[in-house]
Amino acid sequence: MDRARKRKLGNRYLTILPLLALGLVSCKDKEKEVVEEKPELAIVEPKENIEFGFNLDEYVVRRDTVKSGESFGEILERNKIGYPQIFHIAEKTKETYDIARYFQKGRPYTILCSKDSLELPKTFIYQPSLEEYVVINFKDSIHAYKSKKPIKYVEKLATGVINSSISETLDEQGISPVLTNILADNIYAWTIDFRRLQKGDRFKVIYTDKYIDDSIYVGVHDVKAAYFEHNTEPFYAFRYETDSIKGIVDYFNDDAKTLRRAFLKAPVKFSRISSRYNLKRRIAVYGYKVKPHKGTDFAAPIGTPIMATAAGTVTKSSYTRGNGNYVKIRHNGTYETQYLHMKKQNVKAGQHVNQGDVIGWVGMTGYTGGPHVCYRFWVNGRQVDPFKQKLPAAEPIPDSLKTKYLEFIKPIKYRLDNTNFKPQNVEDSELTQPEIRQATS
Ligand SMILES: [Zn+2]
């Protein structure tokens, strides 16, 4: 064995030591778990209080959050650790996790102290995020490691019949508004206008909720599948990975067709249509003369990002007295779009933009009574109402994946189809709502 190899082995041996110690701890825990599995014992013995991989019952546990301007060293000093040792700890742990550098006001930390009269700190645990935690062991040899709390995804199914709005329908069932956003802005952004839902529209959604440590609810993780009935027309959506290497995931319907259109329904999120395309509009200030409105106005607060509704090339980014700051985009030989009254543009003529790119911000420049974006849509040089157009679909699912996809969605579709809506109708919903609330609270 040569010297270099010996040194290497030596180093490895050193780094294994703390791991061995850890291994012993976890073996011990496993033994206890086995004992617990016997049902008669499980009832008598209280459950072990495990967190961060430690049995908290074996320590005096001190929990707090980092205060403004407080340093790692100050906290240690307050907990009976002297300066030479603090310096030593900081140096030793720098490589694994430079705690002093990432220490942030408001983040929680936990100190595990010996369960004796001295109450000496044995372990320091810092939580840079809800999921992650850093453990610094002071006992025996100092070492640090990063770990993550166990994450659990729970699949859920929600159904509802819309009375006023989808968010209200979900809210009544205690479901996060994030689910509405995923449905409205991601899955059905191209097929259903969520600002124009009808009373009686109904839906079923299979989604996953994310939990940390079995108990902390993080939120809706994603939607696996959905069925949305709008104006009695059914729209299925199934989440499918079309490229596992690049991790490309998209939603397709029960016919393997894409739900995306080449154009977004609206250039702004969370807005309302304040004025529609109307060739016979009469306006009071013009003596009720016909003043056609060839755009669709989306009212939104000043500064709201305006998105390109489709990929294309910016042909104009300029100003006129009527339009104010505006952007015009040519998408192909057929389609053009224009966005008026911007506070400020974010693109220059000649620039290529992708669908969803921010091209400017909502403002009040030009002739306008309030903050909005006037969205104009051209087909072959003629201004039309984009909501009356059969817009082209985006890229379909590749032929090579179609059979596999249809096979994949079969059991999911079966589950959706065999789930009943609740409540069944408007009258029922009014009667059963209080009961539902009671059952969930
Ligand atoms: Zn307008």
Short mmCIF file of C-alpha atoms and ligand atoms in Angstrom, two decimals:
data_model
loop_
_atom_site.label_atom_id
_atom_site.label_comp_id
_atom_site.label_asym_id
_atom_site.label_seq_id
_atom_site.Cartn_x
_atom_site.Cartn_y
_atom_site.Cartn_z
CA MET A 1 0.00 0.00 0.00
CA ASP A 2 1.52 3.36 -0.98
CA ARG A 3 1.43 6.46 1.17
CA ALA A 4 -1.18 8.39 -0.79
CA ARG A 5 -3.56 5.47 -0.63
CA LYS A 6 -3.00 5.06 3.08
CA ARG A 7 -3.73 8.72 3.67
CA LYS A 8 -6.87 8.45 1.57
CA LEU A 9 -8.08 5.46 3.57
CA GLY A 10 -7.26 7.24 6.77
CA ASN A 11 -9.38 10.21 5.75
CA ARG A 12 -12.19 7.97 4.77
CA TYR A 13 -12.01 6.23 8.11
CA LEU A 14 -12.28 9.58 9.86
CA THR A 15 -15.36 10.60 7.91
CA ILE A 16 -16.98 7.21 8.50
CA LEU A 17 -16.70 7.52 12.29
CA PRO A 18 -19.54 10.00 12.79
CA LEU A 19 -21.62 8.06 10.29
CA LEU A 20 -21.08 4.91 12.36
CA ALA A 21 -22.24 6.73 15.44
CA LEU A 22 -25.33 7.83 13.59
CA GLY A 23 -25.87 4.30 12.34
CA LEU A 24 -25.89 3.04 15.92
CA VAL A 25 -28.49 5.61 16.89
CA SER A 26 -30.78 4.69 14.04
CA CYS A 27 -30.39 0.93 14.75
CA LYS A 28 -31.49 1.54 18.31
CA ASP A 29 -34.51 3.43 17.05
CA LYS A 30 -35.42 0.62 14.72
CA GLU A 31 -35.38 -1.88 17.58
CA LYS A 32 -37.80 0.24 19.50
CA GLU A 33 -40.04 0.52 16.49
CA VAL A 34 -40.23 -3.26 16.21
CA VAL A 35 -41.35 -3.52 19.82
CA GLU A 36 -43.95 -0.89 19.16
CA GLU A 37 -45.47 -2.90 16.35
CA LYS A 38 -46.97 -5.37 18.83
CA PRO A 39 -50.50 -4.05 19.18
CA GLU A 40 -50.92 -4.59 22.93
CA LEU A 41 -47.71 -2.65 23.64
CA ALA A 42 -48.58 0.10 21.18
CA ILE A 43 -51.65 0.99 23.22
CA VAL A 44 -49.82 1.17 26.54
CA GLU A 45 -46.58 2.83 25.41
CA PRO A 46 -46.76 6.44 24.23
CA LYS A 47 -45.40 7.05 20.72
CA GLU A 48 -41.77 8.11 20.48
CA ASN A 49 -41.29 11.77 19.87
CA ILE A 50 -39.03 11.62 16.79
CA GLU A 51 -38.04 14.73 14.87
CA PHE A 52 -34.98 15.48 12.74
CA GLY A 53 -34.06 11.80 13.31
CA PHE A 54 -33.68 12.32 17.09
CA ASN A 55 -35.79 11.02 19.93
CA LEU A 56 -36.68 14.35 21.51
CA ASP A 57 -37.72 12.68 24.77
CA GLU A 58 -34.04 12.00 25.46
CA TYR A 59 -33.17 15.72 25.52
CA VAL A 60 -34.13 19.04 26.96
CA VAL A 61 -35.47 20.69 23.81
CA ARG A 62 -35.09 24.44 23.28
CA ARG A 63 -36.86 25.94 20.29
CA ASP A 64 -36.66 29.51 19.03
CA THR A 65 -36.33 31.59 15.89
CA VAL A 66 -33.38 33.71 14.80
CA LYS A 67 -33.95 37.30 15.90
CA SER A 68 -33.01 40.36 13.86
CA GLY A 69 -29.23 40.83 13.80
CA GLU A 70 -28.61 37.72 15.88
CA SER A 71 -25.66 35.53 14.90
CA PHE A 72 -25.06 31.82 15.20
CA GLY A 73 -22.22 32.50 17.63
CA GLU A 74 -24.38 34.63 19.92
CA ILE A 75 -26.98 31.90 20.22
CA LEU A 76 -24.33 29.31 21.04
CA GLU A 77 -22.70 31.58 23.60
CA ARG A 78 -26.03 32.13 25.31
CA ASN A 79 -26.34 28.36 25.48
CA LYS A 80 -23.15 27.84 27.47
CA ILE A 81 -20.73 27.29 24.60
CA GLY A 82 -17.50 29.27 24.90
CA TYR A 83 -15.82 31.24 22.14
CA PRO A 84 -12.89 28.93 21.35
CA GLN A 85 -15.38 26.15 20.80
CA ILE A 86 -17.72 28.33 18.73
CA PHE A 87 -14.83 29.18 16.44
CA HIS A 88 -13.94 25.51 16.21
CA ILE A 89 -17.55 24.59 15.35
CA ALA A 90 -17.81 27.26 12.67
CA GLU A 91 -14.53 26.15 11.07
CA LYS A 92 -15.38 22.46 11.19
CA THR A 93 -18.84 22.82 9.69
CA LYS A 94 -18.00 25.35 7.00
CA GLU A 95 -17.58 22.74 4.29
CA THR A 96 -20.84 20.88 4.87
CA TYR A 97 -22.96 23.91 5.56
CA ASP A 98 -21.70 27.41 6.15
CA ILE A 99 -24.33 28.14 8.77
CA ALA A 100 -23.04 31.61 9.68
CA ARG A 101 -23.54 32.66 6.07
CA TYR A 102 -27.06 31.32 5.62
CA PHE A 103 -28.33 32.31 9.06
CA GLN A 104 -31.53 34.24 8.51
CA LYS A 105 -33.86 36.24 10.70
CA GLY A 106 -37.13 34.45 11.45
CA ARG A 107 -35.92 30.92 10.68
CA PRO A 108 -36.49 28.35 13.42
CA TYR A 109 -33.76 26.51 15.28
CA THR A 110 -33.78 23.77 17.88
CA ILE A 111 -31.14 22.99 20.49
CA LEU A 112 -31.01 19.53 22.02
CA CYS A 113 -29.44 19.63 25.49
CA SER A 114 -28.42 16.90 27.90
CA LYS A 115 -31.16 15.80 30.25
CA ASP A 116 -29.15 16.47 33.41
CA SER A 117 -28.53 19.39 35.72
CA LEU A 118 -25.95 20.86 33.31
CA GLU A 119 -28.28 20.92 30.29
CA LEU A 120 -25.32 21.18 27.92
CA PRO A 121 -26.10 21.61 24.21
CA LYS A 122 -25.42 18.41 22.28
CA THR A 123 -26.96 19.23 18.92
CA PHE A 124 -27.98 22.37 17.06
CA ILE A 125 -30.62 22.10 14.33
CA TYR A 126 -31.28 24.97 11.94
CA GLN A 127 -34.16 25.05 9.45
CA PRO A 128 -33.35 27.16 6.38
CA SER A 129 -36.72 26.14 4.87
CA LEU A 130 -39.84 24.17 5.80
CA GLU A 131 -38.39 21.02 4.29
CA GLU A 132 -34.66 21.28 4.91
CA TYR A 133 -32.73 21.17 8.14
CA VAL A 134 -29.08 21.28 9.10
CA VAL A 135 -27.79 19.27 12.05
CA ILE A 136 -24.63 20.24 13.88
CA ASN A 137 -23.49 17.70 16.42
CA PHE A 138 -21.24 18.94 19.24
CA LYS A 139 -20.84 15.70 21.13
CA ASP A 140 -17.75 13.54 20.49
CA SER A 141 -16.47 14.94 17.19
CA ILE A 142 -18.07 18.02 15.68
CA HIS A 143 -19.78 17.40 12.41
CA ALA A 144 -22.65 18.77 10.36
CA TYR A 145 -25.00 17.37 7.79
CA LYS A 146 -27.99 18.55 5.78
CA SER A 147 -31.19 16.59 5.61
CA LYS A 148 -34.81 16.86 4.59
CA LYS A 149 -37.95 16.18 6.53
CA PRO A 150 -40.04 13.34 5.12
CA ILE A 151 -42.43 14.61 2.46
CA LYS A 152 -45.72 12.97 1.83
CA TYR A 153 -48.02 13.45 -1.14
CA VAL A 154 -51.65 12.64 -0.56
CA GLU A 155 -53.90 12.11 -3.54
CA LYS A 156 -57.33 13.70 -3.20
CA LEU A 157 -60.45 14.03 -5.24
CA ALA A 158 -62.64 17.11 -5.27
CA THR A 159 -65.90 17.68 -7.10
CA GLY A 160 -68.27 20.59 -7.25
CA VAL A 161 -71.11 22.29 -9.01
CA ILE A 162 -70.52 25.99 -9.56
CA ASN A 163 -73.02 28.39 -8.11
CA SER A 164 -71.13 31.65 -8.32
CA SER A 165 -67.41 31.06 -8.81
CA ILE A 166 -65.09 28.09 -8.74
CA SER A 167 -62.95 29.52 -5.95
CA GLU A 168 -66.06 29.89 -3.79
CA THR A 169 -67.13 26.32 -4.57
CA LEU A 170 -63.68 25.02 -3.58
CA ASP A 171 -63.46 27.32 -0.58
CA GLU A 172 -66.70 25.89 0.80
CA GLN A 173 -64.95 22.53 0.84
CA GLY A 174 -61.84 23.95 2.44
CA ILE A 175 -59.72 23.47 -0.68
CA SER A 176 -56.79 25.80 -1.38
CA PRO A 177 -57.32 28.57 -3.98
CA VAL A 178 -54.09 27.36 -5.59
CA LEU A 179 -56.15 24.59 -7.15
CA THR A 180 -58.31 27.21 -8.90
CA ASN A 181 -55.19 28.89 -10.24
CA ILE A 182 -53.79 25.64 -11.60
CA LEU A 183 -57.07 24.88 -13.35
CA ALA A 184 -57.66 28.40 -14.68
CA ASP A 185 -54.16 29.57 -15.56
CA ASN A 186 -52.44 26.34 -16.45
CA ILE A 187 -54.64 23.42 -17.47
CA TYR A 188 -57.68 25.15 -18.98
CA ALA A 189 -56.12 28.55 -19.78
CA TRP A 190 -56.71 27.94 -23.48
CA THR A 191 -59.98 26.02 -23.49
CA ILE A 192 -62.19 27.56 -20.80
CA ASP A 193 -62.48 31.20 -19.83
CA PHE A 194 -62.81 31.04 -16.07
CA ARG A 195 -64.16 34.58 -15.98
CA ARG A 196 -67.21 33.37 -17.87
CA LEU A 197 -68.18 30.21 -16.03
CA GLN A 198 -71.88 29.37 -16.04
CA LYS A 199 -74.07 28.49 -13.09
CA GLY A 200 -74.26 24.70 -13.16
CA ASP A 201 -70.79 24.20 -14.66
CA ARG A 202 -69.26 21.30 -12.75
CA PHE A 203 -65.95 19.64 -12.21
CA LYS A 204 -64.05 16.70 -10.74
CA VAL A 205 -60.36 17.01 -9.96
CA ILE A 206 -57.79 14.45 -8.85
CA TYR A 207 -54.93 16.35 -7.24
CA THR A 208 -52.12 15.83 -4.74
CA ASP A 209 -51.58 17.73 -1.52
CA LYS A 210 -48.07 18.07 -0.12
CA TYR A 211 -47.27 17.52 3.55
CA ILE A 212 -44.02 17.76 5.51
CA ASP A 213 -43.52 15.45 8.47
CA ASP A 214 -47.06 14.09 8.03
CA SER A 215 -48.48 17.18 9.67
CA ILE A 216 -47.42 20.46 8.03
CA TYR A 217 -49.64 21.23 5.06
CA VAL A 218 -47.60 22.88 2.32
CA GLY A 219 -50.27 23.17 -0.34
CA VAL A 220 -51.57 21.72 -3.57
CA HIS A 221 -48.66 20.01 -5.31
CA ASP A 222 -50.18 19.27 -8.71
CA VAL A 223 -53.26 18.13 -10.59
CA LYS A 224 -53.23 14.60 -11.96
CA ALA A 225 -56.46 14.76 -13.89
CA ALA A 226 -59.56 16.89 -14.24
CA TYR A 227 -62.98 16.82 -15.79
CA PHE A 228 -64.66 20.15 -16.38
CA GLU A 229 -68.14 20.53 -17.78
CA HIS A 230 -68.57 24.06 -19.17
CA ASN A 231 -71.88 24.92 -20.88
CA THR A 232 -72.62 21.15 -20.77
CA GLU A 233 -69.49 20.53 -22.88
CA PRO A 234 -67.03 18.10 -21.27
CA PHE A 235 -63.30 18.86 -21.07
CA TYR A 236 -61.01 16.15 -19.79
CA ALA A 237 -57.43 16.87 -18.83
CA PHE A 238 -54.76 14.32 -17.94
CA ARG A 239 -51.26 15.15 -16.79
CA TYR A 240 -48.70 13.29 -18.87
CA GLU A 241 -44.92 13.35 -19.17
CA THR A 242 -44.02 13.56 -22.84
CA ASP A 243 -40.28 13.82 -22.25
CA SER A 244 -38.88 12.09 -19.18
CA ILE A 245 -35.33 13.30 -19.83
CA LYS A 246 -36.24 16.97 -20.03
CA GLY A 247 -39.11 16.44 -17.58
CA ILE A 248 -41.69 17.97 -19.91
CA VAL A 249 -45.19 17.53 -18.56
CA ASP A 250 -48.37 18.64 -20.26
CA TYR A 251 -52.13 18.09 -20.18
CA PHE A 252 -54.04 16.28 -22.91
CA ASN A 253 -57.68 15.32 -23.26
CA ASP A 254 -59.34 11.87 -23.47
CA ASP A 255 -58.59 11.88 -27.20
CA ALA A 256 -54.85 12.53 -26.71
CA LYS A 257 -55.31 16.06 -28.05
CA THR A 258 -53.53 19.00 -26.49
CA LEU A 259 -55.53 21.44 -24.36
CA ARG A 260 -53.24 24.26 -25.34
CA ARG A 261 -53.97 26.65 -28.12
CA ALA A 262 -51.41 28.66 -30.01
CA PHE A 263 -52.90 31.67 -28.14
CA LEU A 264 -53.58 32.36 -24.48
CA LYS A 265 -57.15 33.43 -23.69
CA ALA A 266 -55.97 36.63 -22.05
CA PRO A 267 -52.76 38.70 -21.92
CA VAL A 268 -53.10 39.25 -18.13
CA LYS A 269 -53.76 36.91 -15.22
CA PHE A 270 -56.38 37.67 -12.57
CA SER A 271 -58.21 40.33 -14.54
CA ARG A 272 -61.77 40.96 -15.61
CA ILE A 273 -63.02 41.94 -19.03
CA SER A 274 -64.25 45.52 -18.72
CA SER A 275 -65.25 45.96 -22.36
CA ARG A 276 -65.67 43.40 -25.13
CA TYR A 277 -65.15 43.57 -28.87
CA ASN A 278 -68.29 45.38 -30.04
CA LEU A 279 -68.82 46.96 -33.45
CA LYS A 280 -72.06 48.68 -32.34
CA ARG A 281 -70.80 50.24 -29.12
CA ARG A 282 -72.35 53.64 -28.30
CA ILE A 283 -70.54 55.97 -25.94
CA ALA A 284 -72.08 58.81 -23.92
CA VAL A 285 -69.13 61.20 -24.30
CA TYR A 286 -69.45 60.88 -28.09
CA GLY A 287 -73.19 61.75 -27.95
CA TYR A 288 -74.15 58.07 -28.07
CA LYS A 289 -72.74 57.79 -31.58
CA VAL A 290 -71.58 54.36 -32.67
CA LYS A 291 -67.92 54.04 -31.77
CA PRO A 292 -66.90 50.48 -32.54
CA HIS A 293 -64.60 48.84 -29.99
CA LYS A 294 -62.34 46.50 -31.89
CA GLY A 295 -60.45 45.30 -28.86
CA THR A 296 -61.10 43.46 -25.63
CA ASP A 297 -60.33 45.43 -22.48
CA PHE A 298 -58.89 43.57 -19.52
CA ALA A 299 -59.02 45.68 -16.38
CA ALA A 300 -56.10 45.06 -14.01
CA PRO A 301 -54.10 47.12 -11.52
CA ILE A 302 -51.30 49.35 -12.83
CA GLY A 303 -48.08 47.37 -13.04
CA THR A 304 -49.73 43.98 -13.73
CA PRO A 305 -47.51 42.08 -16.20
CA ILE A 306 -48.85 41.85 -19.76
CA MET A 307 -47.98 38.61 -21.53
CA ALA A 308 -47.57 37.81 -25.21
CA THR A 309 -50.54 35.52 -25.91
CA ALA A 310 -48.47 33.57 -28.45
CA ALA A 311 -44.90 33.29 -29.68
CA GLY A 312 -43.88 35.72 -32.40
CA THR A 313 -41.81 38.72 -33.42
CA VAL A 314 -42.40 42.21 -32.04
CA THR A 315 -43.19 44.48 -35.01
CA LYS A 316 -43.90 47.64 -33.01
CA SER A 317 -43.06 48.91 -29.56
CA SER A 318 -43.97 52.58 -29.63
CA TYR A 319 -46.37 55.38 -28.61
CA THR A 320 -49.34 57.19 -30.14
CA ARG A 321 -51.73 59.65 -28.48
CA GLY A 322 -54.64 57.22 -28.63
CA ASN A 323 -52.86 53.92 -27.98
CA GLY A 324 -50.40 55.24 -25.43
CA ASN A 325 -47.44 52.89 -25.03
CA TYR A 326 -48.20 49.80 -27.08
CA VAL A 327 -46.71 46.62 -28.50
CA LYS A 328 -47.68 44.77 -31.66
CA ILE A 329 -46.59 41.21 -32.39
CA ARG A 330 -46.71 39.22 -35.62
CA HIS A 331 -47.16 35.51 -34.87
CA ASN A 332 -47.18 34.10 -38.39
CA GLY A 333 -48.57 34.94 -41.83
CA THR A 334 -52.12 34.99 -40.43
CA TYR A 335 -52.14 36.31 -36.88
CA GLU A 336 -51.09 39.53 -35.17
CA THR A 337 -51.88 40.86 -31.69
CA GLN A 338 -51.61 44.32 -30.14
CA TYR A 339 -51.52 45.52 -26.53
CA LEU A 340 -52.39 49.12 -25.66
CA HIS A 341 -52.18 51.68 -22.82
CA MET A 342 -49.07 50.15 -21.23
CA LYS A 343 -47.31 51.84 -18.36
CA LYS A 344 -44.08 50.73 -19.99
CA GLN A 345 -42.98 48.28 -22.67
CA ASN A 346 -40.57 45.45 -21.92
CA VAL A 347 -39.65 44.57 -25.53
CA LYS A 348 -38.17 46.20 -28.63
CA ALA A 349 -39.22 45.91 -32.28
CA GLY A 350 -37.56 42.93 -33.97
CA GLN A 351 -37.35 40.94 -30.75
CA HIS A 352 -38.64 37.37 -30.65
CA VAL A 353 -41.01 36.52 -27.79
CA ASN A 354 -42.41 33.28 -26.45
CA GLN A 355 -45.96 32.68 -25.31
CA GLY A 356 -46.34 34.03 -21.77
CA ASP A 357 -43.30 36.35 -21.95
CA VAL A 358 -43.85 39.67 -20.19
CA ILE A 359 -43.91 42.33 -22.91
CA GLY A 360 -44.96 45.26 -20.71
CA TRP A 361 -47.05 46.38 -17.73
CA VAL A 362 -50.63 47.58 -17.38
CA GLY A 363 -50.91 51.36 -17.32
CA MET A 364 -53.14 54.28 -18.26
CA THR A 365 -51.30 55.85 -21.21
CA GLY A 366 -53.29 57.06 -24.24
CA TYR A 367 -57.08 57.51 -24.30
CA THR A 368 -58.29 55.48 -21.36
CA GLY A 369 -60.53 56.00 -18.37
CA GLY A 370 -58.86 53.48 -16.08
CA PRO A 371 -55.99 51.00 -15.83
CA HIS A 372 -56.48 48.23 -18.39
CA VAL A 373 -54.89 46.60 -21.39
CA CYS A 374 -56.78 46.85 -24.69
CA TYR A 375 -56.05 43.60 -26.51
CA ARG A 376 -56.45 43.60 -30.28
CA PHE A 377 -56.44 40.57 -32.50
CA TRP A 378 -55.85 40.50 -36.26
CA VAL A 379 -56.55 37.65 -38.69
CA ASN A 380 -55.19 38.31 -42.17
CA GLY A 381 -54.99 42.05 -41.47
CA ARG A 382 -58.59 42.35 -40.16
CA GLN A 383 -59.41 43.05 -36.52
CA VAL A 384 -61.67 40.36 -35.07
CA ASP A 385 -63.01 39.15 -31.71
CA PRO A 386 -60.50 36.54 -30.47
CA PHE A 387 -63.23 34.90 -28.38
CA LYS A 388 -65.21 34.09 -31.51
CA GLN A 389 -62.24 32.49 -33.27
CA LYS A 390 -61.47 28.81 -33.62
CA LEU A 391 -57.84 29.22 -32.69
CA PRO A 392 -55.20 26.76 -33.85
CA ALA A 393 -54.05 24.08 -31.40
CA ALA A 394 -50.52 23.88 -30.09
CA GLU A 395 -48.23 20.89 -30.71
CA PRO A 396 -50.17 17.60 -30.32
CA ILE A 397 -48.96 14.55 -28.41
CA PRO A 398 -46.34 12.71 -30.51
CA ASP A 399 -47.80 9.75 -32.47
CA SER A 400 -45.25 7.42 -30.89
CA LEU A 401 -46.71 8.18 -27.44
CA LYS A 402 -50.41 8.14 -28.27
CA THR A 403 -51.14 4.45 -27.59
CA LYS A 404 -49.12 4.54 -24.38
CA TYR A 405 -50.93 7.68 -23.29
CA LEU A 406 -54.42 6.25 -23.91
CA GLU A 407 -53.45 3.15 -21.90
CA PHE A 408 -52.09 5.36 -19.09
CA ILE A 409 -55.24 7.45 -18.71
CA LYS A 410 -57.69 4.48 -18.76
CA PRO A 411 -57.82 3.81 -14.99
CA ILE A 412 -57.73 7.54 -14.16
CA LYS A 413 -60.61 8.29 -16.52
CA TYR A 414 -62.54 5.34 -15.07
CA ARG A 415 -62.13 6.84 -11.61
CA LEU A 416 -63.28 10.28 -12.76
CA ASP A 417 -66.27 8.86 -14.63
CA ASN A 418 -67.35 6.81 -11.62
CA THR A 419 -67.29 9.69 -9.16
CA ASN A 420 -70.50 11.58 -8.52
CA PHE A 421 -70.73 15.33 -8.29
CA LYS A 422 -71.51 16.76 -4.92
CA PRO A 423 -73.67 18.61 -4.31
CA GLN A 424 -75.95 17.40 -7.09
CA ASN A 425 -77.79 20.64 -7.84
CA VAL A 426 -78.26 24.20 -6.67
CA GLU A 427 -81.23 23.50 -4.33
CA ASP A 428 -79.37 20.59 -2.78
CA SER A 429 -76.25 22.64 -2.34
CA GLU A 430 -78.08 25.26 -0.32
CA LEU A 431 -79.49 22.60 1.95
CA THR A 432 -76.35 20.54 2.39
CA GLN A 433 -73.71 23.24 2.67
CA PRO A 434 -74.01 23.75 6.44
CA GLU A 435 -73.82 19.98 6.96
CA ILE A 436 -70.66 19.75 4.87
CA ARG A 437 -69.09 22.53 6.92
CA GLN A 438 -69.91 20.76 10.15
CA ALA A 439 -68.50 17.51 8.90
CA THR A 440 -65.17 19.04 7.95
CA SER A 441 -64.66 21.30 10.96
ZN ZN B 1 -60.07 48.75 -25.77
#
